[in-house]
CSV table of C-alpha atoms (C1' of nucleotides) in Angstrom, one decimal:
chain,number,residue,atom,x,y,z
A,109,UNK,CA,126.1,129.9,143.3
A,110,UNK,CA,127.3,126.6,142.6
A,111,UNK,CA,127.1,123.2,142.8
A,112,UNK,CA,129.5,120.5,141.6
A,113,UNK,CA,128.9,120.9,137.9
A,114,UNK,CA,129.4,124.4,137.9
A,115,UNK,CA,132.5,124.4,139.9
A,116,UNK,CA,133.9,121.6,137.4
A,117,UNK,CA,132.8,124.3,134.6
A,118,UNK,CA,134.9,127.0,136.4
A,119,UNK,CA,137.7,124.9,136.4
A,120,UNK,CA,137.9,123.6,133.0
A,121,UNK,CA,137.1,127.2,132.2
A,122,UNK,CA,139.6,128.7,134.3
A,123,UNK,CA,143.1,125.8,134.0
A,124,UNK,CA,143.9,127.3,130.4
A,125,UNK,CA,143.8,130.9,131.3
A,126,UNK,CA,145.5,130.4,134.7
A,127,UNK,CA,148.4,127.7,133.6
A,128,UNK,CA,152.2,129.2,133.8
A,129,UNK,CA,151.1,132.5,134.5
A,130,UNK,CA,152.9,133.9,137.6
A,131,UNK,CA,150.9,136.4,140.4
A,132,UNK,CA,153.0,139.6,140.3
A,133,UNK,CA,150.7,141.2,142.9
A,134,UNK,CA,147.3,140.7,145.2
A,135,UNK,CA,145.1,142.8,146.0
A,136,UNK,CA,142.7,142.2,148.8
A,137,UNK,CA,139.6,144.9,149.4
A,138,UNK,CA,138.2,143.1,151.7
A,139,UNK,CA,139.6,140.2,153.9
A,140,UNK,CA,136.5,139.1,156.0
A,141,UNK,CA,135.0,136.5,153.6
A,142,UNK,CA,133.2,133.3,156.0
A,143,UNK,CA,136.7,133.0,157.4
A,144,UNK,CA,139.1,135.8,156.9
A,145,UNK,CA,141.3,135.3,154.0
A,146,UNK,CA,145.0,134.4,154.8
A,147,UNK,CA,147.8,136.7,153.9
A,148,UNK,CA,147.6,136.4,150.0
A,149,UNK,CA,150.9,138.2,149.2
A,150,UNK,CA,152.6,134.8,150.3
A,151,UNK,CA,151.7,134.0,146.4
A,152,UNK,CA,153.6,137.3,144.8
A,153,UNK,CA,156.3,135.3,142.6
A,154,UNK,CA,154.8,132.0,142.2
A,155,UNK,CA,154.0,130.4,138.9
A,156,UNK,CA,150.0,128.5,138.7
A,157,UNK,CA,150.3,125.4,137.6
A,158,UNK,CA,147.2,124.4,137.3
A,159,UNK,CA,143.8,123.9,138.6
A,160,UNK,CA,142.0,120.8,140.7
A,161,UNK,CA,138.7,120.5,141.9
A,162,UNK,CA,137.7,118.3,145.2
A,163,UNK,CA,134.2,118.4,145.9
A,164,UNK,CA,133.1,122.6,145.7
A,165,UNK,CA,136.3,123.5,146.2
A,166,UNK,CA,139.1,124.6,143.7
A,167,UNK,CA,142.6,123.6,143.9
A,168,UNK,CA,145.1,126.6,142.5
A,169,UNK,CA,148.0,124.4,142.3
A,170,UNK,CA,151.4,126.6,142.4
A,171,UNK,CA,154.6,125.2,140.6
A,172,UNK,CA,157.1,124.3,142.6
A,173,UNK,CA,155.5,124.7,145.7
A,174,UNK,CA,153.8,122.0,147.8
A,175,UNK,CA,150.9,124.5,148.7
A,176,UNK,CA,147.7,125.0,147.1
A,177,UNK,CA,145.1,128.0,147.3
A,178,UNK,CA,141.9,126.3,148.2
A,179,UNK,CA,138.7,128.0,147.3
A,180,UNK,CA,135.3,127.5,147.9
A,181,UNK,CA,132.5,129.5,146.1
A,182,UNK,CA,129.9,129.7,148.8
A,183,UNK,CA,126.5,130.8,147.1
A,184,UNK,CA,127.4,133.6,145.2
A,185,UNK,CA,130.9,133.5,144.8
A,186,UNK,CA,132.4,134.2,140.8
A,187,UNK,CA,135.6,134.2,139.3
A,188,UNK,CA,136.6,135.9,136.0
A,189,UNK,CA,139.7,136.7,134.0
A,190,UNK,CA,140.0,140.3,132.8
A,191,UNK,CA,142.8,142.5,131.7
A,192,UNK,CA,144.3,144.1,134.6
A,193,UNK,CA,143.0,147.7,134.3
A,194,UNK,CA,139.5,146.7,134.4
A,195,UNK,CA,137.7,148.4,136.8
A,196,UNK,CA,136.8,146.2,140.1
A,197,UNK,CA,132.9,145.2,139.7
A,198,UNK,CA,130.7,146.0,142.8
A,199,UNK,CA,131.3,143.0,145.4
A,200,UNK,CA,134.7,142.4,144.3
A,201,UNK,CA,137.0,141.7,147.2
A,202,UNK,CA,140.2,139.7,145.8
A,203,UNK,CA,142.5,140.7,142.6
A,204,UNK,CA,145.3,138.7,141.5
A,205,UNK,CA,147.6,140.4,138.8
A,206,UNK,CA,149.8,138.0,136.0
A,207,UNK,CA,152.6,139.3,134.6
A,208,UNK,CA,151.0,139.0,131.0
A,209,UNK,CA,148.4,141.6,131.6
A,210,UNK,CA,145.4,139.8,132.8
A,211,UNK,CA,144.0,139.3,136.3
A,212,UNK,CA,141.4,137.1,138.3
A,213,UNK,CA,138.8,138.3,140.1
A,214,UNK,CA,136.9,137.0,143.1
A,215,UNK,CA,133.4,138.4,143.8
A,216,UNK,CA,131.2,137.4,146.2
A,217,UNK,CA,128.2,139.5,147.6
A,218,UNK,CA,127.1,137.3,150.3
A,219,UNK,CA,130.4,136.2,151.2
A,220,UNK,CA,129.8,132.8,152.3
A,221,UNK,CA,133.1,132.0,150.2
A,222,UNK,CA,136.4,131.3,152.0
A,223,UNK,CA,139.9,130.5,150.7
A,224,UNK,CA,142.8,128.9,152.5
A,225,UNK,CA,146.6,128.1,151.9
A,226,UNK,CA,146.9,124.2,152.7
A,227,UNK,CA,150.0,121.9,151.8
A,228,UNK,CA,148.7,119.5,149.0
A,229,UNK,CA,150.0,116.8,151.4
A,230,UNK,CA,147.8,117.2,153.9
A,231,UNK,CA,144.9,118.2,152.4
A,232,UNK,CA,143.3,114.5,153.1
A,233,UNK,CA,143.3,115.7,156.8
A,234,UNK,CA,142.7,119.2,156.5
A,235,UNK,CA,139.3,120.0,158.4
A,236,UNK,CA,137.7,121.2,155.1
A,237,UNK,CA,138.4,117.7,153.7
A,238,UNK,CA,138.8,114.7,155.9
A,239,UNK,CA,134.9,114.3,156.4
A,240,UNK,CA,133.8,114.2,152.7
A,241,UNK,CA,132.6,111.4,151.2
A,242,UNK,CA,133.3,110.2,147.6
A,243,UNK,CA,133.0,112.2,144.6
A,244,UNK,CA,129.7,111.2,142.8
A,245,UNK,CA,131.3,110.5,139.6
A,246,UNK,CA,133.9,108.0,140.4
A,247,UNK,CA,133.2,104.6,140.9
A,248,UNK,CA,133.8,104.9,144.9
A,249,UNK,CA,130.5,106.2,144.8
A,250,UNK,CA,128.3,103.2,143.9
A,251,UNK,CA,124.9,101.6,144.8
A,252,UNK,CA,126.5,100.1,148.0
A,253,UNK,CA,128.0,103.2,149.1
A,254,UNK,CA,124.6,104.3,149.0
A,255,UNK,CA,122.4,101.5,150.8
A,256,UNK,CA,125.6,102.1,153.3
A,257,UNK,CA,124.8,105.5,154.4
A,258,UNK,CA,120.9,105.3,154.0
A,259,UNK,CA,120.8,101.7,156.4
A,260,UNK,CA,118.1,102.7,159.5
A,261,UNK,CA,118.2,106.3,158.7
A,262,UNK,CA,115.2,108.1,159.1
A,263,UNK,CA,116.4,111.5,158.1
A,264,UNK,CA,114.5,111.8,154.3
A,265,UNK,CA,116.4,111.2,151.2
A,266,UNK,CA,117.3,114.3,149.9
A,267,UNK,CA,118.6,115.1,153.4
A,268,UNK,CA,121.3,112.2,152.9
A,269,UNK,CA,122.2,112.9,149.1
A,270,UNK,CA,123.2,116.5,150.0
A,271,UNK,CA,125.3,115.2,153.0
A,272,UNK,CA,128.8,115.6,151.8
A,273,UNK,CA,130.0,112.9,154.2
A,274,UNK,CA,127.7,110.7,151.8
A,275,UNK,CA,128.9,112.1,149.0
A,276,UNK,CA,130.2,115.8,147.7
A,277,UNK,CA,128.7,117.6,145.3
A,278,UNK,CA,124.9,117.4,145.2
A,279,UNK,CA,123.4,121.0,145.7
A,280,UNK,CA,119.8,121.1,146.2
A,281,UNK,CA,119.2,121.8,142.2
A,282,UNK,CA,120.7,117.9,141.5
A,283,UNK,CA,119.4,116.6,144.4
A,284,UNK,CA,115.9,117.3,143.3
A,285,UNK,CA,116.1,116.6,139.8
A,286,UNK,CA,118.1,113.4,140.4
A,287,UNK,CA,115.2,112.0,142.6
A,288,UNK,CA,112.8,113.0,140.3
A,289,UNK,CA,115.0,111.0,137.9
A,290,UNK,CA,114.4,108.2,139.9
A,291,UNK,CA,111.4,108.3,141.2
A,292,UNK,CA,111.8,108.5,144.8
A,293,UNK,CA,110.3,110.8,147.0
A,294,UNK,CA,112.4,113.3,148.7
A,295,UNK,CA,110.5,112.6,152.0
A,296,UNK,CA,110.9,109.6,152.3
A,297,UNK,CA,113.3,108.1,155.1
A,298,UNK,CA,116.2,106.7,153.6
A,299,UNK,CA,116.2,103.5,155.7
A,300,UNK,CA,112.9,102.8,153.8
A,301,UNK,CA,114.1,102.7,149.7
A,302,UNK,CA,114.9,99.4,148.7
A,303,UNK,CA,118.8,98.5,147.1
A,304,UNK,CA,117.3,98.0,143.9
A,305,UNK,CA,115.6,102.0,144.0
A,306,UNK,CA,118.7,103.0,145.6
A,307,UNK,CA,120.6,101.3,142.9
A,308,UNK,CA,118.7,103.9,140.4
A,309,UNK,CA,119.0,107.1,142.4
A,310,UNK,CA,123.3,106.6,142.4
A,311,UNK,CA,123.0,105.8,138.2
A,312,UNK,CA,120.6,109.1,137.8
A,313,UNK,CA,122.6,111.2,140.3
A,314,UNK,CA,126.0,110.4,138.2
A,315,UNK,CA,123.7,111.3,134.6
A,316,UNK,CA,122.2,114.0,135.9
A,317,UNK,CA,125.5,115.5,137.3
A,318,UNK,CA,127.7,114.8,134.2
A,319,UNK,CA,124.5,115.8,131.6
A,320,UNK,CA,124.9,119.0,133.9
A,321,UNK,CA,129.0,119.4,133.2
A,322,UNK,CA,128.4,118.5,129.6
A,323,UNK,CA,126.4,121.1,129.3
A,324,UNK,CA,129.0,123.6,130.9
A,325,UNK,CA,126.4,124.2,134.2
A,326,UNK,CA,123.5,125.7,135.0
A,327,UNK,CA,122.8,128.9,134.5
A,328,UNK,CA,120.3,130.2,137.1
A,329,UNK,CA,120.9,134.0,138.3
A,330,UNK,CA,124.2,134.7,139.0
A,331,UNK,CA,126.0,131.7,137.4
A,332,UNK,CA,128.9,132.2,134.5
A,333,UNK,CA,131.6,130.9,133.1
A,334,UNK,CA,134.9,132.3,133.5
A,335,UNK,CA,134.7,134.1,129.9
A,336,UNK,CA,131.5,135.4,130.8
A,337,UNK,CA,128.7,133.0,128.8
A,338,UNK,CA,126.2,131.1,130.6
A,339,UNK,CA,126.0,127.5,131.3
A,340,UNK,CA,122.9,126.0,129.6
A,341,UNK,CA,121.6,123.0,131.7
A,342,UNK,CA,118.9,125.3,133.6
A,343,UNK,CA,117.1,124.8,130.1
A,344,UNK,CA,116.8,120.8,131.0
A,345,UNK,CA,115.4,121.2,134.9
A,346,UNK,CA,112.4,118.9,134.9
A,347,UNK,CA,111.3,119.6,138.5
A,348,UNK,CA,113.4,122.7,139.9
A,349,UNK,CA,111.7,125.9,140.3
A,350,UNK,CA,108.7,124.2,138.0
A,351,UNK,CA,106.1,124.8,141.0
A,352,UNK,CA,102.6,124.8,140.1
A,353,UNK,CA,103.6,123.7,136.1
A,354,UNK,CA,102.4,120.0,134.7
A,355,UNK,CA,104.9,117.1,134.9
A,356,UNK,CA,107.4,116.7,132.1
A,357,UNK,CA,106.6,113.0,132.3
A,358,UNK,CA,102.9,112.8,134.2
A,359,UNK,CA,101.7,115.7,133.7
A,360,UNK,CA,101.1,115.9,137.7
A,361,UNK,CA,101.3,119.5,139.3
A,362,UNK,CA,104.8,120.0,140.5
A,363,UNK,CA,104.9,120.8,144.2
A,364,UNK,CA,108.0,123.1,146.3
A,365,UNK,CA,107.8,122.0,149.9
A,366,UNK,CA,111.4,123.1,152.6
A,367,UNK,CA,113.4,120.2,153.8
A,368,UNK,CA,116.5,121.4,156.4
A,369,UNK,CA,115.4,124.8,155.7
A,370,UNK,CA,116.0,124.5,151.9
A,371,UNK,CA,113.2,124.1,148.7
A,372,UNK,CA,112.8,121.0,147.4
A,373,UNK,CA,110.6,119.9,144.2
A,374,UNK,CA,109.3,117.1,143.3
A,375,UNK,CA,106.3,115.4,141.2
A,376,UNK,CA,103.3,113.7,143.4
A,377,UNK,CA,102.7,111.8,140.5
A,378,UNK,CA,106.0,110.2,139.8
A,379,UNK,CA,107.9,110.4,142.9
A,380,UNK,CA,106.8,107.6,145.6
B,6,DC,C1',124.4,109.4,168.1
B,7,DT,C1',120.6,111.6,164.8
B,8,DG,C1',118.1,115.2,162.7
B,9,DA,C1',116.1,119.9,162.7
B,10,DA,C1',116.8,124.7,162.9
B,11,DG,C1',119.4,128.8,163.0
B,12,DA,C1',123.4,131.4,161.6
B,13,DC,C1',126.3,133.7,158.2
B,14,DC,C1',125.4,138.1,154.3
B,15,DT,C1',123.5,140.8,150.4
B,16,DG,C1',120.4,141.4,146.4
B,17,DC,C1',116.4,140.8,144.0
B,18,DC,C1',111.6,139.9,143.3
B,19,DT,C1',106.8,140.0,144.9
B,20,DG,C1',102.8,141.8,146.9
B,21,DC,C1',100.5,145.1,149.7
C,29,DT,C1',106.7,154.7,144.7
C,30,DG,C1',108.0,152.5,149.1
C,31,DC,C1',108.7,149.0,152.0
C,32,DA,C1',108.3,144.5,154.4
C,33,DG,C1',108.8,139.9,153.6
C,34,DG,C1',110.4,135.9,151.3
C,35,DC,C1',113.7,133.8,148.7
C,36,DA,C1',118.5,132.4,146.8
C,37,DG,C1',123.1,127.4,144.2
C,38,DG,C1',126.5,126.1,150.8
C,39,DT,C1',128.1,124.7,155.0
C,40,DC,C1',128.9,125.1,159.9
C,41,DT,C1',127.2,125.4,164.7
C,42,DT,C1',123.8,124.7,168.1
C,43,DC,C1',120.1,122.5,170.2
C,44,DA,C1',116.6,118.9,171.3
DNA sequence: CTGAAGACCTGCCTGC
DNA sequence: TGCAGGCAGGTCTTCA
């Protein structure tokens, strides 16, 4: 389901409910997620103290407990808070109970999610982490990072963007409209953009990313907030799933070609 | 090393 | 109506 605006949305969505509540019970229905979920009862008597985000992943933070419960989403993976006598949804595979009455829920149908127990001290050089690149909002993530990782590559651009070694974060939805933004062809080889283009695809993959948390996520298919309402930044794609329609800016016909086995969408007109 | 393709898994939509 | 085929927001592994 998401990418990294909607995993930020989750967890602003998700800290407030979660805070100081202690787990007074897990249940597990299923257990072979993409990895198999650890032992999850480990967590019966500990306190959340709050929740982190590095790149897709969310941090459950426990309080005084150098562990965290790392979670990735996968494609299709959802959380939600709900009193704890609410009937498990279809696809629902992990329950956690508070002792004030609520519970969170982890569905998944695909189950490309996975969770793991890692001591916050190591995460740095944990195998989920110690390849990622920078997070695309902070300032480690700049116009030299970029020329950096794109010097004598010939794999295309979008191709690099989405490389979480590059940088974390950038789904296929941002990485198309963020070269759109900047009007670079997702084709072309990244060895081939000059600093001063590459200069304007890092700004407009920062906008487009924060307009996209601003506006609490997109909201294509399965995507929701943790109290149920849908994010709102589908509204603004300018080039994603807008095959065969004009050009917002050009009035070009947007094309959908696959790159690395995924859709990619881009304006002939605009995008060089 | 690089880059492309396949794999994981289920649901939904389209077209015949 | 029924069914095959294509498609889906991510990442890891395999292969050339």
């Amino acid at each position: 389901m998401p990418e990294l605006p909607e995993v930020e949305t989750i967890r602003v969505g998700l800290e407030p409910l979660l805070a100081g509540r202690e787990i007074i019970s897990v249940v597990c229905h299923r257990t072979n997620l993409r990895y198999a979920l650890p032992d999850l009862s480990v967590l019966v008597g500990h306190e959340i103290a709050g929740v982190q985000r590095r790149a897709k992943y969310l941090l459950f933070e426990l309080e005084r407990d150098s562990r965290m419960l790392v979670w990735h989403l996968g494609m299709t993976g959802q959380f939600h808070v709900l009193p704890r006598n609410t009937e498990a949804a279809a696809h629902e595979h992990v329950r956690f109970d508070f002792s004030d009455g609520q519970s969170l829920r982890y569905r998944d149908a695909r189950r490309f999610g996975y969770a793991g127990l890692v001591d916050s001290r190591q995460l740095k050089s944990h195998p989920w982490f110690v390849h990622l690149g920078p997070e695309p909002l902070s300032d480690a993530f700049n116009a030299d990072h970029l020329a950096a990782a794109c010097t004598g590559r010939k794999a295309p651009i979008k191709n690099i963007i989405m490389d979480a070694v590059v940088v974390v974060g950038v789904g296929n939805i941002y990485a198309s409209e963020a070269l759109f933004r900047a009007g670079i062809h997702p084709a072309r080889a990244g060895g081939r953009i000059s600093s001063a283009r590459l200069l304007q695809l890092s700004d407009c993959i920062k906008l487009v990313l924060a307009e996209a948390i601003a506006a609490g996520g997109s909201s294509i298919s399965d995507f929701m907030h943790a109290d149920g309402k849908p994010g709102y930044f589908a509204h603004q794609f300018q080039v994603y799933g807008r095959q065969r329609l004009p050009c917002y800016r050009c009035g070009a016909t947007i094309k959908r070609m696959i790159q690395a086995g995924r859709s990619t969408f881009y304006c002939g007109g605009c995008q060089h």
